[in-house]
PDB file of C-alpha atoms in Angstrom:
ATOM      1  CA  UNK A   1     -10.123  29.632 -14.384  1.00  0.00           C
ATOM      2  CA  UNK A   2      -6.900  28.133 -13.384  1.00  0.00           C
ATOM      3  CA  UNK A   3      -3.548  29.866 -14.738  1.00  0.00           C
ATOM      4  CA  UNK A   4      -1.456  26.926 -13.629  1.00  0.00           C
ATOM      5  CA  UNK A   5      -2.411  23.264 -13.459  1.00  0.00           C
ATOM      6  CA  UNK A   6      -0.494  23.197  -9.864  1.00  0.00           C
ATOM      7  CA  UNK A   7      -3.605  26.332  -8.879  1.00  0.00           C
ATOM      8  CA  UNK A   8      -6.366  22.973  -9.298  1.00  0.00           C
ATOM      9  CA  UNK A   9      -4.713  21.805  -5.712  1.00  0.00           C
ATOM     10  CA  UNK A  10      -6.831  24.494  -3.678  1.00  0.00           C
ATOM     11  CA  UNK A  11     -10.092  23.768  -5.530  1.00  0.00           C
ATOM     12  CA  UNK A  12     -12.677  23.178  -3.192  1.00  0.00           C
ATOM     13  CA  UNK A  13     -15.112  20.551  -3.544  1.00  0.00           C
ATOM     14  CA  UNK A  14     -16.914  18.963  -0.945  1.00  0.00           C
ATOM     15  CA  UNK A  15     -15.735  15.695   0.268  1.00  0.00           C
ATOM     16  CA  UNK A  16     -13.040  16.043  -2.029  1.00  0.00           C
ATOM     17  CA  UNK A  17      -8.735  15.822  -1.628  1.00  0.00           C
ATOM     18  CA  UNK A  18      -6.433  16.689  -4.359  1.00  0.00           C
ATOM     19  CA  UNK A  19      -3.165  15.187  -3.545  1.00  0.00           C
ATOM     20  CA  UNK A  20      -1.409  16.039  -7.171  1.00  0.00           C
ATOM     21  CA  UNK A  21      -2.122  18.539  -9.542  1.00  0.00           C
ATOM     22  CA  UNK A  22       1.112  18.899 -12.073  1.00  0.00           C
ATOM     23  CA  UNK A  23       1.982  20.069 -15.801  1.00  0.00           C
ATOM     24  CA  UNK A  24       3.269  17.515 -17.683  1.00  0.00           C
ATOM     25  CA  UNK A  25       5.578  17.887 -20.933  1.00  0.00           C
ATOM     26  CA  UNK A  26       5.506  15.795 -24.157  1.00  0.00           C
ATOM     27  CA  UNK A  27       6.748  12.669 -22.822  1.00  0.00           C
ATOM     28  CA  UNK A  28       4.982   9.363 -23.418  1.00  0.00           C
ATOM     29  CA  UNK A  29       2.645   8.459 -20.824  1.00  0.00           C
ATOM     30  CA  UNK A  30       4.102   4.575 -19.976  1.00  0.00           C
ATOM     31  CA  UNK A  31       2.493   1.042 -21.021  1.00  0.00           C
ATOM     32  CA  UNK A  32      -0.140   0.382 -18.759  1.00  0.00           C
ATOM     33  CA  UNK A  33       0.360  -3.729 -17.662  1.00  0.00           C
ATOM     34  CA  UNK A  34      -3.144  -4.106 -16.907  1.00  0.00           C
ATOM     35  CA  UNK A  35      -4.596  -2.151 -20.468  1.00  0.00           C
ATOM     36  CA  UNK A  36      -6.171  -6.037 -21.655  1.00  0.00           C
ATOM     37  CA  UNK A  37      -9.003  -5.026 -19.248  1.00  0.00           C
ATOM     38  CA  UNK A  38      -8.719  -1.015 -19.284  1.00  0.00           C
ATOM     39  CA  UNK A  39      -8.818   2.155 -21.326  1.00  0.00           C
ATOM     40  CA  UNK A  40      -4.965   1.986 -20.560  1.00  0.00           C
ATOM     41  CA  UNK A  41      -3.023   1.239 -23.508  1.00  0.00           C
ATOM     42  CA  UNK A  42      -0.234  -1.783 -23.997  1.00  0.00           C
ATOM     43  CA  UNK A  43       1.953   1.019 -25.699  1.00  0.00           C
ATOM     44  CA  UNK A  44       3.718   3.551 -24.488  1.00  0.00           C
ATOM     45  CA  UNK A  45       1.427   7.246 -25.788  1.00  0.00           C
ATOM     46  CA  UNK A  46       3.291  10.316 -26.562  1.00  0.00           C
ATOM     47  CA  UNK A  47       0.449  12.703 -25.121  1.00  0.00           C
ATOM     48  CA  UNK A  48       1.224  16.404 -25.627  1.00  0.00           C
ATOM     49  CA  UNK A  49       1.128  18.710 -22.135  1.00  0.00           C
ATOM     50  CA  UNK A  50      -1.327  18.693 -20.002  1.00  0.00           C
ATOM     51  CA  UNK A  51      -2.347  19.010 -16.714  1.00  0.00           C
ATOM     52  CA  UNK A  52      -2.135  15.923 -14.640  1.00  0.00           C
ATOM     53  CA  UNK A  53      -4.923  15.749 -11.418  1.00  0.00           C
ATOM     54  CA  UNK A  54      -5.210  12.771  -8.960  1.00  0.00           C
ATOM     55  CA  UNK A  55      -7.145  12.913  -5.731  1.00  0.00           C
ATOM     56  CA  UNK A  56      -9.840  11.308  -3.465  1.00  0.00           C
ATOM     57  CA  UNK A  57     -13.602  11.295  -2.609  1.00  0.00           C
ATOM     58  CA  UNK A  58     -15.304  10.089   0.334  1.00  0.00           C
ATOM     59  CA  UNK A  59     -12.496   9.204   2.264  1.00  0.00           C
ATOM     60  CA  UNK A  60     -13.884   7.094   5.271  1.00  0.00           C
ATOM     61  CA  UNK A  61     -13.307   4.354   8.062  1.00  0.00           C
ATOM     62  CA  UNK A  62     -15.324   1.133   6.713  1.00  0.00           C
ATOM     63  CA  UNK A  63     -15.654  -2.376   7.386  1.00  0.00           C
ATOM     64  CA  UNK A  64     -11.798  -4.110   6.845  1.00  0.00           C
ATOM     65  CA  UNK A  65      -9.826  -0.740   6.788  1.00  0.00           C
ATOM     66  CA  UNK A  66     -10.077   2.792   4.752  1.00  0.00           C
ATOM     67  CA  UNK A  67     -11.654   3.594   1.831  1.00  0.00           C
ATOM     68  CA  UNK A  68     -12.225   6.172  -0.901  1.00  0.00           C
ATOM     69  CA  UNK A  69     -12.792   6.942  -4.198  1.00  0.00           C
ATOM     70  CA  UNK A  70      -9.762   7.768  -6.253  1.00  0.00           C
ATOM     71  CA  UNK A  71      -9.491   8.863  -9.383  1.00  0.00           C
ATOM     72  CA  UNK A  72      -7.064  10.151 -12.135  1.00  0.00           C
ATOM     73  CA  UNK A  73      -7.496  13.126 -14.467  1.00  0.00           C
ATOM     74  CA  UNK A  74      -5.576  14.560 -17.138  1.00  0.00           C
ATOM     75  CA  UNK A  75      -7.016  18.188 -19.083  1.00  0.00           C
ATOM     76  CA  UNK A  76      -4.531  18.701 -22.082  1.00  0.00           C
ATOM     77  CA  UNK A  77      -3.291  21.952 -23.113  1.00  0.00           C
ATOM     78  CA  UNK A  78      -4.640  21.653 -26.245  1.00  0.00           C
ATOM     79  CA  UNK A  79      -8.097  20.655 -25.294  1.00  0.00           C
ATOM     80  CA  UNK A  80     -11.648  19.715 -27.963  1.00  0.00           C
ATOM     81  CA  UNK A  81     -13.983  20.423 -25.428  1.00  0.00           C
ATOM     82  CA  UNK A  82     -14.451  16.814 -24.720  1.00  0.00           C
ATOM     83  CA  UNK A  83     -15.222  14.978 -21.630  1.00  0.00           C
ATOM     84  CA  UNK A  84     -14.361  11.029 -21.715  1.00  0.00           C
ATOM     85  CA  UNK A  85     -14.829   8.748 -18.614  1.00  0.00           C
ATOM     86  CA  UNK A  86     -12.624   5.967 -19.248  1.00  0.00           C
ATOM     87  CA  UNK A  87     -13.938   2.792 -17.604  1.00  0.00           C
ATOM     88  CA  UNK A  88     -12.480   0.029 -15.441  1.00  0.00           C
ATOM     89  CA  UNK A  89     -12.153  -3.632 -15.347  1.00  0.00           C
ATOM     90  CA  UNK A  90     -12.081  -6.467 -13.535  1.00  0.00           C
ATOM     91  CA  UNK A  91     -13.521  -5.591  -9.745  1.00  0.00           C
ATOM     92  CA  UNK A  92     -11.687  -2.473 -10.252  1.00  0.00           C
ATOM     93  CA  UNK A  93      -9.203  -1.517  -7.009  1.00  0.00           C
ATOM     94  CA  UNK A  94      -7.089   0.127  -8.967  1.00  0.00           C
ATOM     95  CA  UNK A  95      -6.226   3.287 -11.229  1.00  0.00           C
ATOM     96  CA  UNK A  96      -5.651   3.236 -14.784  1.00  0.00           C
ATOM     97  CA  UNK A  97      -3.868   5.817 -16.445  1.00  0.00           C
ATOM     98  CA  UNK A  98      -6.537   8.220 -17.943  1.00  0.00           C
ATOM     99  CA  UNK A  99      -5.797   8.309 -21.340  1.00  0.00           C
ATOM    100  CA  UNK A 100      -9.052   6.745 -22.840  1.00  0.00           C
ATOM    101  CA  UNK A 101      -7.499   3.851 -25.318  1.00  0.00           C
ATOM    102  CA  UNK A 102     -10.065   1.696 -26.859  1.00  0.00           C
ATOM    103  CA  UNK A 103     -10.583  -1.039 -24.695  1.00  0.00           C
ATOM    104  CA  UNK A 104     -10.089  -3.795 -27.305  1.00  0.00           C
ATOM    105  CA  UNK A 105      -6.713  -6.003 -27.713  1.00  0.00           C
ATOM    106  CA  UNK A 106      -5.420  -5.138 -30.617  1.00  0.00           C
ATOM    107  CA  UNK A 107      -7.319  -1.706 -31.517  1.00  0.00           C
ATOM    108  CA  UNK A 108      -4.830   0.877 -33.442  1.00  0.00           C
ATOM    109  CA  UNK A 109      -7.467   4.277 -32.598  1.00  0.00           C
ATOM    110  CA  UNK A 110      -5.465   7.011 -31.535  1.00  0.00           C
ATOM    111  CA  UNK A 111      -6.239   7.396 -27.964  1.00  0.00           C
ATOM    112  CA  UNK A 112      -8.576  10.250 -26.349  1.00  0.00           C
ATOM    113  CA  UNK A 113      -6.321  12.170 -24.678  1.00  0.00           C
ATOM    114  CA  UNK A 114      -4.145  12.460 -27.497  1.00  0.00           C
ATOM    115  CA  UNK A 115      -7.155  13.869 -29.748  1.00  0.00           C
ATOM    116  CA  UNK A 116      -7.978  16.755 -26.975  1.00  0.00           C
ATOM    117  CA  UNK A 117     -10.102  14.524 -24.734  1.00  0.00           C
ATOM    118  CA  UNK A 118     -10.585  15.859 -20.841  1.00  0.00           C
ATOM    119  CA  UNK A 119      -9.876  12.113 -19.725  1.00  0.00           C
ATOM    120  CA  UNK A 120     -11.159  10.726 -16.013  1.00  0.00           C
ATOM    121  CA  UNK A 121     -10.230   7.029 -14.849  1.00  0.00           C
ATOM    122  CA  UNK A 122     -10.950   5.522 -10.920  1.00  0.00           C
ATOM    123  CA  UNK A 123     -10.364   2.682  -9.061  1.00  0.00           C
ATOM    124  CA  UNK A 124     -14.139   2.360  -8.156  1.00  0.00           C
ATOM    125  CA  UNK A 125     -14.137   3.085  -4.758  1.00  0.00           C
ATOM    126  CA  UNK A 126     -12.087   0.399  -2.820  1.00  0.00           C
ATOM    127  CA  UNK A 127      -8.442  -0.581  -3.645  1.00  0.00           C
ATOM    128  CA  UNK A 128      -8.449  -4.052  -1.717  1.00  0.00           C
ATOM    129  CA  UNK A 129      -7.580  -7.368  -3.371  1.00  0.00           C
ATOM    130  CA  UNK A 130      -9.844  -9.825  -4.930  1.00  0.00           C
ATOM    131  CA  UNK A 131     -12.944  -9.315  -3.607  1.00  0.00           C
ATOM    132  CA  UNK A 132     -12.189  -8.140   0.024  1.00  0.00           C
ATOM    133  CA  UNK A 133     -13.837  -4.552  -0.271  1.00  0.00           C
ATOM    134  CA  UNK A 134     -17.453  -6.787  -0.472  1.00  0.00           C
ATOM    135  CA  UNK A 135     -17.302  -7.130   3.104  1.00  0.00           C
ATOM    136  CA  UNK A 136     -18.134  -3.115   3.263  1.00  0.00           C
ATOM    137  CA  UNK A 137     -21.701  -2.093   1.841  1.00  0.00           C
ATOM    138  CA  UNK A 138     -21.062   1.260   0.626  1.00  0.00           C
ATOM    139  CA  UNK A 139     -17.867   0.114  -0.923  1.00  0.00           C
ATOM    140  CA  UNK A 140     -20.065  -2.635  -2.940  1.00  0.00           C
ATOM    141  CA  UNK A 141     -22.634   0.020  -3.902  1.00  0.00           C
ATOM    142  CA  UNK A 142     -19.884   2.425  -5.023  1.00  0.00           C
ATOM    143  CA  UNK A 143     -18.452  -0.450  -7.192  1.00  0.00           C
ATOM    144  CA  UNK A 144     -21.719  -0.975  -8.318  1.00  0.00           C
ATOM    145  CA  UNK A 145     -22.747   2.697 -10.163  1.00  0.00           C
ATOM    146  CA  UNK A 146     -22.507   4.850  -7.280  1.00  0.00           C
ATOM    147  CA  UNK A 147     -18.698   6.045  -8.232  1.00  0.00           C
ATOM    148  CA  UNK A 148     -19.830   7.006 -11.326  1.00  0.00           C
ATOM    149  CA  UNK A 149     -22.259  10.180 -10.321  1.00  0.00           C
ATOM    150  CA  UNK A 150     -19.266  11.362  -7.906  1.00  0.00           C
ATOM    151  CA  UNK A 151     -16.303  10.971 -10.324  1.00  0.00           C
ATOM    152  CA  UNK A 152     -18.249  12.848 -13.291  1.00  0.00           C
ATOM    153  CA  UNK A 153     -19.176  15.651 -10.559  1.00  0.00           C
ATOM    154  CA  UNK A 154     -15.329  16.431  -9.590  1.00  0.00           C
ATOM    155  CA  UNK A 155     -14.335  15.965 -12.904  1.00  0.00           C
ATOM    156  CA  UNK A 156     -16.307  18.309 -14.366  1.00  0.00           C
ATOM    157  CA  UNK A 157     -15.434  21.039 -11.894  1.00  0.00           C
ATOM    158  CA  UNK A 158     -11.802  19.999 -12.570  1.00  0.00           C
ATOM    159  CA  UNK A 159     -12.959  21.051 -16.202  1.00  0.00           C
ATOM    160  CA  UNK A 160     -14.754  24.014 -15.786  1.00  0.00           C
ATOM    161  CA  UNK A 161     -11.949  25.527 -12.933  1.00  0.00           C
ATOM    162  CA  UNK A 162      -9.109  24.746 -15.883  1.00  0.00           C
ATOM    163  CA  UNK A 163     -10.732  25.864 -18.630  1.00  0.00           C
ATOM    164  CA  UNK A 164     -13.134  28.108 -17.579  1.00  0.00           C
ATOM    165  CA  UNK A 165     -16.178  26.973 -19.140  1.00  0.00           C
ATOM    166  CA  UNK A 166     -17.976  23.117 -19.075  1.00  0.00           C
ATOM    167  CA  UNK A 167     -17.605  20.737 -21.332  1.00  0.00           C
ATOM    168  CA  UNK A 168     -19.627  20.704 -24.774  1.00  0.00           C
ATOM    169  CA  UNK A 169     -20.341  16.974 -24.861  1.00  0.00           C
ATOM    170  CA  UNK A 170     -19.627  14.076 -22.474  1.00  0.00           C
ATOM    171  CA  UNK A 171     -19.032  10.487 -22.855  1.00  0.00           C
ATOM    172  CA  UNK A 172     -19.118   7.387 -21.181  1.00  0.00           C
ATOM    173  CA  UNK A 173     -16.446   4.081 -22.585  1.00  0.00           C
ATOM    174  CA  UNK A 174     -15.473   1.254 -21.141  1.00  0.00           C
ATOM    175  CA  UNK A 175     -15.040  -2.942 -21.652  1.00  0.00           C
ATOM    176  CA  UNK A 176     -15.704  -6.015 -19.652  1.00  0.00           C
ATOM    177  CA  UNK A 177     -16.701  -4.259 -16.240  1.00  0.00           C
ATOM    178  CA  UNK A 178     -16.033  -1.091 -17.833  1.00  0.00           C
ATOM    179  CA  UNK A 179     -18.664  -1.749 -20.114  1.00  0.00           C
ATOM    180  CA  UNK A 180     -21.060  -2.593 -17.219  1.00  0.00           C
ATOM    181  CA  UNK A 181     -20.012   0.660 -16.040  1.00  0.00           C
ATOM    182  CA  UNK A 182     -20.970   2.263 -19.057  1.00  0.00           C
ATOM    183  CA  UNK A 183     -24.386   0.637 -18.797  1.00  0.00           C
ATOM    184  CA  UNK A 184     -24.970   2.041 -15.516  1.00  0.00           C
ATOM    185  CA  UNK A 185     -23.849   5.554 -16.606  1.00  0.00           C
ATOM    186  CA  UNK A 186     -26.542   5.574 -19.292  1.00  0.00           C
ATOM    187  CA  UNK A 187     -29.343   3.816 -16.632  1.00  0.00           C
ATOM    188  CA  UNK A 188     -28.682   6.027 -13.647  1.00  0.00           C
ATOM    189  CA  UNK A 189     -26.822   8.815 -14.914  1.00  0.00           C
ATOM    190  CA  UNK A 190     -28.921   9.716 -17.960  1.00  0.00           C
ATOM    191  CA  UNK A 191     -28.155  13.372 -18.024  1.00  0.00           C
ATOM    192  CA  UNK A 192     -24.311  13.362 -16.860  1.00  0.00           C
ATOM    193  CA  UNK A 193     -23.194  11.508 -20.845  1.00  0.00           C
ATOM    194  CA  UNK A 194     -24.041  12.724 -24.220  1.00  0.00           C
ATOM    195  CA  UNK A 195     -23.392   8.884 -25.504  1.00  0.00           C
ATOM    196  CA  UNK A 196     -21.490   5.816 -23.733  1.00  0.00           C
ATOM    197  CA  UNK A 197     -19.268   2.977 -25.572  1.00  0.00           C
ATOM    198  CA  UNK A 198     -20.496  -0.046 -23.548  1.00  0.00           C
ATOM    199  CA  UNK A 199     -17.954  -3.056 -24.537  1.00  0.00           C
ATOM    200  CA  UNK A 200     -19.294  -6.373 -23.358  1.00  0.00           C
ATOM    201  CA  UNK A 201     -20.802  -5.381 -20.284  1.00  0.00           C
ATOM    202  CA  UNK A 202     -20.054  -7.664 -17.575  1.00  0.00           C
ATOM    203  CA  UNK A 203     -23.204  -8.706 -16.245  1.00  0.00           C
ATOM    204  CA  UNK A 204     -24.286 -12.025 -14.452  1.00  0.00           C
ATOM    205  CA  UNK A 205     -20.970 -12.270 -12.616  1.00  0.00           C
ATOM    206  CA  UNK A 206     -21.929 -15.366 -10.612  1.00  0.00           C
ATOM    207  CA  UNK A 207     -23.542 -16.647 -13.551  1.00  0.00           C
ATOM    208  CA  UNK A 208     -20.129 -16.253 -15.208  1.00  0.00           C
ATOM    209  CA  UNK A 209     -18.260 -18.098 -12.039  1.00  0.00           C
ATOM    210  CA  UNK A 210     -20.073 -20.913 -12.699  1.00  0.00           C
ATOM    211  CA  UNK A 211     -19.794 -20.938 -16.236  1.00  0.00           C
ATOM    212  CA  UNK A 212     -15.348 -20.987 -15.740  1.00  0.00           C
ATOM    213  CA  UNK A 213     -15.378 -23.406 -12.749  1.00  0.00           C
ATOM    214  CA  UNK A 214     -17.465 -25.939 -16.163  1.00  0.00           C
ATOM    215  CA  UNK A 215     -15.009 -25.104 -18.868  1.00  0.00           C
ATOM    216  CA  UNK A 216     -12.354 -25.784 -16.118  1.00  0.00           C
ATOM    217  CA  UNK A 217     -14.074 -28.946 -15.399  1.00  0.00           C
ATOM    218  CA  UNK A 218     -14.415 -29.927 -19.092  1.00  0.00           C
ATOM    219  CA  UNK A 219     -10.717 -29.399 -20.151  1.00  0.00           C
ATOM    220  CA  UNK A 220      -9.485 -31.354 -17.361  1.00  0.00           C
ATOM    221  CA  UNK A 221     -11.968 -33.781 -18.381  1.00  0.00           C
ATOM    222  CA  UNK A 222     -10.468 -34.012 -21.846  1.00  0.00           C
ATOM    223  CA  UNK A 223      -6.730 -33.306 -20.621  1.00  0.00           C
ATOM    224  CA  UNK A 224      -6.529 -36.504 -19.110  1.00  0.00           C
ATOM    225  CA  UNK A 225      -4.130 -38.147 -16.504  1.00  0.00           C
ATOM    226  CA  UNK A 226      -0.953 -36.088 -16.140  1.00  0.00           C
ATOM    227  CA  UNK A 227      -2.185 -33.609 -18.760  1.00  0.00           C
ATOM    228  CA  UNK A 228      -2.101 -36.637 -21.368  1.00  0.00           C
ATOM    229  CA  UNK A 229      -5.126 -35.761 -24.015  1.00  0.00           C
ATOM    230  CA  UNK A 230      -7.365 -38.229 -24.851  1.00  0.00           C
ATOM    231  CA  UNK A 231      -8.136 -39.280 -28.555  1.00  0.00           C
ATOM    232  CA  UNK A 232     -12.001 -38.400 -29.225  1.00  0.00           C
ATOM    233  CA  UNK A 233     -14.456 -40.693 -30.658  1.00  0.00           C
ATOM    234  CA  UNK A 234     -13.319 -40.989 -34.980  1.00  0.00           C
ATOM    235  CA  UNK A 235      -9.954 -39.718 -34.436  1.00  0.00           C
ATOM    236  CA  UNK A 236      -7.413 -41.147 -36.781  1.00  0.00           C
TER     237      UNK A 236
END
C-alpha cells in the first residue's frame, strides 16, 4: 500500500511509465471544453483530495510518429471501493479529466469522483488529429477495444498499490464513442466490469459519414441561393 500518492511513481508495471503521481487539495477540478462528448463535465467540480496519476502504456515507434496509450487516474482520499472507467468520444486522441460526469448535455448527477469513485479516462491510444493515427494498425486496433483490457489492468494495480486491496465492483460508462467503448468492454472484457453505461454507442461510423454528407446535401438543397430559403409547397 502506498503512504503517499507521490510513492505510486515507482510502481512497476510492465510496459508501463508514470510521469505524475500528486495529492491534490479541495480545489475544483476545471470545466472540461470538450465534456459535450466526454465524462468531463461543462462545470467546474469541487472534488475533495485525492491522488492524481497520469502515465503511459506501450510507448512505441509506429507508422507517422510515436505512440502510446495514456491515461488519467484520480483515487480519492475518501474512496467507496468503486472502480469507474470513464469513456471517450469522438476518435478519441485526447485525455479527459477523470472525473466520471454523466455523459449527457444537460445531466445534474453528481459526478463519480465526487461520490468516492476510483475514476480512469485515456486518450485511446494515439493522440494525432482527425483521423491520422489510422495509418498505424495497432494504433486502429487499440482505438478499437484493445485500450480498454490495458487501461483497466494499470488501473487496477494503481488501486490495489493505493489502497491496498482491489476494488469491490467495477464499471464501464461512456457516450457516443464512449458508449461504443462501453460495448466493447462488456463483449471482450466480460470479466474486467461488474456493469457498463453504454450511451448511444457509436457504431456504423461510415454508415454515419454518409448519412451527414445527405443532411448536408438536403439543407443546402432547401437553403437556397445565397442561403435564401425557399417557400415549400402550401406555405402561406
Amino acid at each position: 500500500m502506498a503512504r503517499d500518492c507521490s510513492d505510486l511513481l515507482t510502481l512497476e508495471l510492465p510496459g508501463v511509465t508514470f510521469t505524475k503521481a500528486e495529492a491534490q487539495g479541495s480545489a475544483p477540478i476545471p470545466a472540461d471544453p470538450m465534456s459535450a462528448m466526454t465524462g468531463g463535465s461543462p462545470r467546474p467540480v469541487p472534488a475533495g483530495p485525492h491522488c492524481l496519476v497520469e502515465g503511459r502504456i506501450g510507448d512505441r515507434e509506429g507508422v507517422g510518429g510515436h505512440y502510446a496509450i495514456r491515461f488519467q487516474m484520480r483515487l480519492p482520499e475518501k474512496w467507496n471501493g468503486r472502480f469507474l472507467f470513464q469513456g471517450g468520444g469522438g476518435t478519441d486522441g485526447f485525455i479527459a479529466p477523470a472525473i466520471g460526469a454523466i455523459p449527457s448535455t444537460g445531466s445534474t448527477a453528481t459526478p463519480a469522483l465526487q461520490r468516492g469513485y476510483a475514476v480512469v479516462s485515456m486518450d485511446s491510444g494515439h493522440d494525432k488529429p482527425n483521423l491520422d493515427f489510422a495509418v498505424d494498425q495497432q494504433a486502429v486496433l487499440d482505438l478499437a477495444y484493445a485500450s480498454i483490457g490495458k487501461v483497466s489492468d494499470t488501473a487496477k494495480a494503481l488501486i490495489r498499490a493505493r489502497y491496498g486491496r482491489a476494488a469491490q465492483t467495477s464499471y464501464f460508462m461512456g457516450c457516443s464513442n464512449g458508449g461504443r467503448e462501453a460495448m466493447q468492454a462488456a463483449m471482450r472484457f466480460p470479466t474486467e466490469f461488474d456493469g457498463v453505461v453504454a450511451g448511444n454507442p457509436g457504431f456504423h461510423l461510415s454508415r454515419a459519414a454518409l448519412g451527414s454528407v445527405w443532411d448536408v446535401r438536403q439543407f443546402q438543397a432547401l437553403a437556397g441561393v445565397n442561403g435564401g430559403a425557399k417557400v415549400g409547397h402550401g406555405a402561406a
